[in-house]
Amino acid sequence: MNILPKVEDFITAFEQSVSNNSFIKLSLGNYHGSEENLKNIYVKRILIKKEEKFSFTYRYKTRDIVKNYSLEEVKALFESLIATDFHVATLFTNSEELQFEILKNNKVTLKKKTTENKEVPLPAHDHTKNRLISSENKPYLHELNITDKDGTVYKKSQDKFRQINHYIEILSALVKEIPTDTRLNVADMGSGKGYLTFALYDYLQNVLHVDAHVTGVEFRTDLVSLCNDIAKNSNFINLHFEEGSIESFNSEGINMLIALHACDTATDDAVFKGISAGSDLIVVAPCCHKQIRREIEKNKTVNDVQFLTRYGIFLERQAEMVTDGIRALILEYFGYKTKVFEFISDAHTPKNVLIVGTKDTRNAPDQPAILQKIRDAKQYFGIGYHHLEKIAGLQSHQ
């Protein structure tokens, strides 16, 4: 057997993949060594105190052991392990796979196979942040192009993965404030591609072990079909997506209603669906705020902030605050404790305000005082009506 040259060629290919940043991972298999119950070794790049290392996961029958090595140590290990203890070694790069193998007839092969271009993942950190939604063993994250099939988050999807977890962190605190001892019916209005819908279902069912039934509502047929296929493939039996608008959705029996970035008055429609259902928790991240801006522009009321609203960008921000402030007041009118806070930093998305309403069963709202505040705000800014106020039937009370 002419083994050594092929081992050297394999190690050289590994070094080149590291130097040209095409390395994705490496595996050693078909173990013939003396260590009991050792099956495979999996290798990936990591960062330890900003220094690049290689993490070796030694996969045993009932446990894993992880050890970290420098590049020079890795080369020495490969020289001692490949063709002696391990008869198969496979190198995965962004464009090809290279496999060293000793066959049963003792023939030695080194085969190269071209693959479709893959994105090289960022080196994992040695103490990855403990996230509520991990990236491992999550088929839906792979199907949504957040991770590769091994659970490594793609470089281009790092922000999205952080956003998903930040969202779950926020909701995890809010869910503790509502009853979850019986079935929890959740609606995600305008669910889109379902990134956050899947993560929420995963968290409720598999982390909190709540009997959660989650519905994603989306008007785009192709996304509804895609998400239902992913839910089926992930064995998420109580998660489904249905085609339709927020306005047409039947919210009866919904305990928890969510609408992230529903445009303009669609947020109002979502809030009213939650109010009508008597939902325990309503969570919305508003978007666009066109309706109130048009009202302010149309009536041009003279007030103390006129020196600001003469500028388009300040008018836009003012309209956002007024729109969401009145939404919070209307939620209070219907017996909700309200919070308004940042959803995620502007570095990731400018749509960063979250309005939360939690059903308050202990305190009755001072409805006349709330209506007066809404009246005063409308008069000050020259607003004829607010869409949520209108569909909730509050205009007739003023």
Coordinates of C-alpha atoms in Angstrom, one line a residue:
M1 CA 0.0 0.0 0.0
N2 CA 1.3 3.4 -0.9
I3 CA -0.4 5.2 2.0
L4 CA 1.9 8.0 3.1
P5 CA 1.8 10.2 -0.1
K6 CA -2.0 10.2 0.0
V7 CA -2.1 11.1 3.7
E8 CA 0.3 13.9 3.0
D9 CA -1.8 15.1 0.1
F10 CA -4.9 15.1 2.3
I11 CA -3.1 17.1 5.0
T12 CA -1.8 19.6 2.5
A13 CA -5.3 20.0 1.1
F14 CA -6.5 20.7 4.7
E15 CA -3.8 23.3 5.2
Q16 CA -4.7 25.0 1.9
S17 CA -8.4 25.1 2.8
V18 CA -7.5 26.9 6.1
S19 CA -5.1 29.4 4.5
N20 CA -7.6 30.3 1.7
N21 CA -10.6 30.3 4.1
S22 CA -12.5 27.6 2.3
F23 CA -12.4 25.1 5.2
I24 CA -15.9 24.2 6.6
K25 CA -15.3 21.0 8.6
L26 CA -13.5 17.7 8.7
S27 CA -14.4 14.2 10.0
L28 CA -12.5 11.1 10.8
G29 CA -14.3 7.7 10.8
N30 CA -14.0 3.9 10.4
Y31 CA -12.1 3.7 13.6
H32 CA -9.6 0.8 14.0
G33 CA -7.7 2.0 17.1
S34 CA -7.5 0.6 20.6
E35 CA -9.6 3.1 22.5
E36 CA -12.9 1.5 23.6
N37 CA -16.2 2.9 22.2
L38 CA -14.5 5.7 20.2
K39 CA -16.4 6.0 16.9
N40 CA -15.6 9.3 15.1
I41 CA -13.8 12.7 15.5
Y42 CA -15.4 15.9 14.1
V43 CA -13.3 19.0 13.6
K44 CA -14.3 22.6 13.3
R45 CA -12.7 26.0 13.7
I46 CA -13.3 28.1 16.8
L47 CA -12.1 31.2 18.5
I48 CA -10.5 31.2 21.9
K49 CA -9.6 34.7 23.2
K50 CA -9.5 35.9 19.6
E51 CA -7.1 33.2 18.6
E52 CA -8.1 30.6 16.1
K53 CA -8.0 27.0 17.2
F54 CA -9.5 23.7 16.0
S55 CA -12.1 21.9 18.1
F56 CA -12.0 18.1 18.0
T57 CA -15.2 16.4 19.2
Y58 CA -14.3 12.8 20.1
R59 CA -17.6 11.0 19.6
Y60 CA -17.9 7.9 21.9
K61 CA -20.8 5.5 22.1
T62 CA -22.4 7.3 25.1
R63 CA -20.5 10.6 25.5
D64 CA -18.6 13.3 23.6
I65 CA -15.2 14.8 24.6
V66 CA -14.0 18.1 23.2
K67 CA -10.4 19.1 22.9
N68 CA -8.9 22.2 21.2
Y69 CA -5.7 22.4 19.2
S70 CA -3.6 24.8 17.3
L71 CA -3.0 24.3 13.5
E72 CA 0.4 22.8 14.1
E73 CA -0.9 20.4 16.7
V74 CA -3.7 19.4 14.3
K75 CA -1.3 18.6 11.5
A76 CA 0.7 16.3 13.9
L77 CA -2.5 14.6 15.0
F78 CA -3.6 13.9 11.5
E79 CA -0.2 12.4 10.7
S80 CA -0.6 10.0 13.6
L81 CA -4.4 9.2 13.2
I82 CA -5.1 9.0 9.5
A83 CA -4.5 5.6 8.0
T84 CA -3.6 4.1 11.4
D85 CA -6.5 4.6 13.8
F86 CA -9.0 6.1 11.3
H87 CA -9.4 4.5 7.9
V88 CA -11.6 7.3 6.5
A89 CA -11.0 11.0 6.6
T90 CA -13.2 13.6 4.9
L91 CA -12.5 17.2 4.3
F92 CA -15.4 19.6 3.5
T93 CA -14.6 22.9 1.9
N94 CA -16.9 25.5 0.3
S95 CA -16.7 23.9 -3.1
E96 CA -15.5 20.3 -2.8
E97 CA -15.2 17.2 -0.6
L98 CA -12.0 15.3 -0.4
Q99 CA -12.0 11.8 1.0
F100 CA -9.2 9.6 2.1
E101 CA -10.1 5.9 2.5
I102 CA -8.6 2.5 3.1
L103 CA -10.9 0.0 1.5
K104 CA -11.5 -3.6 2.7
N105 CA -9.0 -4.9 0.1
N106 CA -6.4 -2.6 1.6
K107 CA -6.5 -0.4 -1.5
V108 CA -6.0 3.3 -0.6
T109 CA -8.0 6.0 -2.4
L110 CA -8.1 9.8 -2.4
K111 CA -11.3 11.0 -4.1
K112 CA -12.3 14.6 -4.8
K113 CA -15.9 15.6 -5.5
T114 CA -17.0 19.0 -6.5
T115 CA -20.0 20.3 -4.6
E116 CA -22.3 23.3 -4.9
N117 CA -20.8 26.4 -3.4
K118 CA -21.4 26.7 0.4
E119 CA -20.9 29.6 2.7
V120 CA -18.0 29.2 5.1
P121 CA -19.3 29.6 8.6
L122 CA -17.7 32.0 11.1
P123 CA -15.5 30.3 13.6
A124 CA -17.6 29.3 16.6
H125 CA -16.7 30.8 20.0
D126 CA -15.4 28.5 22.7
H127 CA -18.1 29.7 25.1
T128 CA -21.0 30.3 22.8
K129 CA -23.8 32.4 24.4
N130 CA -26.4 30.3 26.1
R131 CA -29.4 31.0 23.9
L132 CA -33.0 30.0 24.5
I133 CA -33.1 28.7 20.9
S134 CA -30.0 26.8 20.0
S135 CA -28.9 26.1 16.4
E136 CA -28.3 22.4 16.8
N137 CA -30.9 19.7 15.9
K138 CA -33.3 22.3 14.5
P139 CA -34.4 21.1 11.1
Y140 CA -36.6 24.2 10.6
L141 CA -33.6 26.5 11.0
H142 CA -31.8 24.6 8.2
E143 CA -34.9 24.7 6.0
L144 CA -35.2 28.4 6.6
N145 CA -31.5 28.8 5.5
I146 CA -30.4 30.0 9.0
T147 CA -28.0 27.0 9.5
D148 CA -26.4 24.3 7.6
K149 CA -27.5 20.7 8.1
D150 CA -25.1 20.3 11.0
G151 CA -26.6 23.3 12.9
T152 CA -23.8 25.9 12.1
V153 CA -25.3 29.3 11.7
Y154 CA -24.4 30.8 8.3
K155 CA -22.4 34.0 8.4
K156 CA -25.1 35.9 6.4
S157 CA -27.8 34.7 9.0
Q158 CA -26.0 35.7 12.2
D159 CA -28.1 38.8 12.7
K160 CA -31.4 37.0 11.9
F161 CA -30.4 34.2 14.4
R162 CA -29.7 36.8 17.1
Q163 CA -32.9 38.6 16.3
I164 CA -34.9 35.4 16.7
N165 CA -33.3 34.7 20.1
H166 CA -33.8 38.3 21.3
Y167 CA -37.5 38.0 20.4
I168 CA -37.8 34.7 22.3
E169 CA -36.0 36.2 25.3
I170 CA -38.6 39.1 25.4
L171 CA -41.6 36.7 25.0
S172 CA -40.2 34.3 27.6
A173 CA -40.6 37.0 30.3
L174 CA -44.1 38.0 29.0
V175 CA -45.4 34.5 28.8
K176 CA -44.7 34.1 32.6
E177 CA -47.3 36.8 33.2
I178 CA -50.2 34.8 31.6
P179 CA -51.9 31.5 32.4
T180 CA -50.2 28.5 30.7
D181 CA -51.5 25.6 32.7
T182 CA -54.2 24.9 30.1
R183 CA -54.0 25.0 26.3
L184 CA -52.4 28.1 25.0
N185 CA -53.7 29.2 21.6
V186 CA -51.3 31.6 19.8
A187 CA -51.7 33.5 16.6
D188 CA -48.8 35.2 14.7
M189 CA -50.4 37.7 12.4
G190 CA -48.5 38.4 9.2
S191 CA -46.1 35.5 9.9
G192 CA -44.2 35.9 6.6
K193 CA -41.6 33.2 6.2
G194 CA -42.2 32.0 9.8
Y195 CA -38.7 32.6 11.4
L196 CA -40.2 33.8 14.6
T197 CA -43.3 31.6 14.5
F198 CA -41.3 28.4 14.4
A199 CA -38.9 29.6 17.1
L200 CA -41.8 30.5 19.4
Y201 CA -43.5 27.2 18.9
D202 CA -40.2 25.4 19.5
Y203 CA -39.7 27.4 22.7
L204 CA -43.2 26.9 24.1
Q205 CA -43.5 23.2 23.3
N206 CA -39.9 22.0 23.8
V207 CA -38.5 24.3 26.4
L208 CA -41.4 25.4 28.5
H209 CA -43.4 22.2 27.7
V210 CA -46.6 24.2 27.3
D211 CA -49.6 22.7 25.4
A212 CA -49.3 25.4 22.7
H213 CA -51.2 25.5 19.5
V214 CA -49.7 28.1 17.2
T215 CA -51.2 29.5 14.0
G216 CA -49.3 31.7 11.5
V217 CA -51.5 33.9 9.4
E218 CA -50.1 35.0 6.1
F219 CA -51.7 36.2 2.8
R220 CA -49.0 35.0 0.5
T221 CA -49.9 31.5 -0.7
D222 CA -46.3 30.4 -1.4
L223 CA -45.1 31.2 2.1
V224 CA -48.1 29.4 3.7
S225 CA -47.3 26.3 1.7
L226 CA -43.6 26.5 2.5
C227 CA -44.1 27.0 6.2
N228 CA -46.6 24.1 6.5
D229 CA -44.2 21.8 4.7
I230 CA -41.4 22.8 7.1
A231 CA -43.7 22.3 10.1
K232 CA -44.6 18.9 8.9
N233 CA -41.0 18.0 8.3
S234 CA -40.1 19.2 11.8
N235 CA -42.9 17.1 13.3
F236 CA -44.4 20.3 14.8
I237 CA -47.9 18.8 14.9
N238 CA -49.6 21.7 16.7
L239 CA -48.2 24.4 14.4
H240 CA -49.9 25.4 11.2
F241 CA -50.1 28.3 8.8
E242 CA -53.2 29.5 7.1
E243 CA -53.8 31.9 4.2
G244 CA -55.6 35.1 4.8
S245 CA -55.5 38.7 6.1
I246 CA -55.3 39.9 9.6
E247 CA -58.6 41.6 9.2
S248 CA -60.4 38.4 8.1
F249 CA -58.8 36.1 10.7
N250 CA -61.2 34.6 13.3
S251 CA -59.4 35.3 16.6
E252 CA -62.0 33.6 18.9
G253 CA -60.2 31.6 21.6
I254 CA -56.7 33.1 21.0
N255 CA -54.9 33.6 24.3
M256 CA -51.8 35.2 22.8
L257 CA -51.7 37.4 19.7
I258 CA -48.6 38.6 18.0
A259 CA -48.1 40.9 15.0
L260 CA -44.6 41.9 14.1
H261 CA -44.1 44.7 11.5
A262 CA -47.7 44.6 10.3
C263 CA -47.8 47.7 8.0
D264 CA -49.7 50.8 9.1
T265 CA -53.3 50.1 10.1
A266 CA -52.8 46.3 9.9
T267 CA -51.2 46.7 13.4
D268 CA -54.5 48.2 14.5
D269 CA -56.5 45.3 13.0
A270 CA -54.2 42.9 14.9
V271 CA -54.6 44.7 18.2
F272 CA -58.4 44.8 17.8
K273 CA -58.4 41.1 17.1
G274 CA -56.6 40.5 20.4
I275 CA -58.9 42.8 22.3
S276 CA -62.0 41.2 20.7
A277 CA -60.8 37.7 21.7
G278 CA -60.0 38.9 25.2
S279 CA -56.4 37.6 24.7
D280 CA -54.2 37.4 27.8
L281 CA -51.3 38.8 25.9
I282 CA -51.1 41.1 22.8
V283 CA -47.6 41.9 21.4
V284 CA -47.2 44.1 18.3
A285 CA -44.2 45.7 16.6
P286 CA -45.7 48.5 14.5
C287 CA -44.6 49.5 11.1
C288 CA -45.1 52.5 8.7
H289 CA -47.6 54.7 10.7
K290 CA -48.9 56.3 7.5
Q291 CA -52.5 56.9 8.7
I292 CA -51.7 59.3 11.5
R293 CA -49.0 61.1 9.5
R294 CA -51.5 61.8 6.8
E295 CA -53.9 63.2 9.4
I296 CA -51.3 65.5 10.8
E297 CA -50.2 66.7 7.4
K298 CA -53.7 67.3 6.2
N299 CA -54.9 69.4 9.2
K300 CA -51.6 71.4 9.9
T301 CA -52.6 72.2 13.4
V302 CA -50.5 75.0 15.1
N303 CA -48.9 73.6 18.3
D304 CA -45.6 73.8 20.3
V305 CA -43.8 71.1 18.3
Q306 CA -44.5 72.8 14.9
F307 CA -40.8 73.8 14.7
L308 CA -40.0 70.1 14.6
T309 CA -42.8 68.7 12.4
R310 CA -42.0 71.1 9.6
Y311 CA -39.2 68.7 8.8
G312 CA -40.3 65.4 7.1
I313 CA -38.1 63.1 9.2
F314 CA -39.2 64.6 12.5
L315 CA -42.8 64.5 11.4
E316 CA -42.4 60.9 10.6
R317 CA -41.0 60.1 14.1
Q318 CA -43.7 62.3 15.7
A319 CA -46.4 60.4 13.9
E320 CA -44.9 57.1 15.0
M321 CA -44.9 58.1 18.7
V322 CA -48.4 59.6 18.5
T323 CA -49.8 56.5 16.7
D324 CA -48.3 54.1 19.2
G325 CA -49.1 56.2 22.2
I326 CA -52.8 56.2 21.3
R327 CA -52.6 52.5 20.7
A328 CA -51.3 52.0 24.2
L329 CA -54.1 54.1 25.6
I330 CA -56.7 52.1 23.8
L331 CA -55.3 48.9 25.2
E332 CA -55.5 50.4 28.7
Y333 CA -59.1 51.4 28.0
F334 CA -59.9 47.8 27.4
G335 CA -58.2 46.6 30.6
Y336 CA -54.6 45.9 29.5
K337 CA -51.5 46.8 31.3
T338 CA -49.3 48.3 28.6
K339 CA -45.5 48.5 28.0
V340 CA -43.7 50.1 25.1
F341 CA -40.0 49.3 24.7
E342 CA -37.3 48.5 22.2
F343 CA -37.5 45.2 20.4
I344 CA -34.1 45.1 18.8
S345 CA -31.3 47.6 18.1
D346 CA -31.3 49.9 15.1
A347 CA -28.2 48.1 13.9
H348 CA -30.4 45.3 12.7
T349 CA -33.8 46.9 11.9
P350 CA -35.2 50.4 12.3
K351 CA -38.6 48.9 13.2
N352 CA -37.7 48.5 16.8
V353 CA -40.7 49.5 19.0
L354 CA -42.7 46.7 20.8
I355 CA -46.1 47.4 22.3
V356 CA -47.2 44.9 24.8
G357 CA -50.6 44.6 26.4
T358 CA -51.2 42.1 29.3
K359 CA -54.7 41.5 30.5
D360 CA -55.2 43.1 33.9
T361 CA -57.9 41.3 35.8
R362 CA -57.3 43.0 39.1
N363 CA -57.7 46.7 38.2
A364 CA -60.5 48.4 36.4
P365 CA -59.4 51.1 33.9
D366 CA -60.5 54.7 34.4
Q367 CA -62.1 54.7 30.9
P368 CA -63.4 58.4 30.9
A369 CA -59.9 59.7 31.8
I370 CA -58.4 57.6 29.1
L371 CA -60.9 58.8 26.5
Q372 CA -60.1 62.4 27.5
K373 CA -56.3 61.8 27.0
I374 CA -57.1 60.4 23.5
R375 CA -59.3 63.4 22.7
D376 CA -56.6 65.8 23.9
A377 CA -53.9 64.1 21.8
K378 CA -56.0 64.2 18.7
Q379 CA -56.8 67.9 19.2
Y380 CA -53.2 68.9 19.8
F381 CA -51.9 67.2 16.7
G382 CA -54.9 67.8 14.4
I383 CA -55.9 64.2 14.1
G384 CA -59.4 63.5 12.9
Y385 CA -59.4 59.8 13.9
H386 CA -57.1 56.9 14.8
H387 CA -57.8 53.7 13.0
L388 CA -57.8 51.5 16.1
E389 CA -60.1 54.0 17.9
K390 CA -62.5 53.8 14.9
I391 CA -62.7 50.0 14.6
A392 CA -63.0 49.6 18.4
G393 CA -66.0 51.9 18.3
L394 CA -64.5 54.5 20.6
Q395 CA -65.3 57.6 18.5
S396 CA -69.0 57.4 19.5
H397 CA -67.9 57.7 23.1
Q398 CA -66.2 61.0 22.6

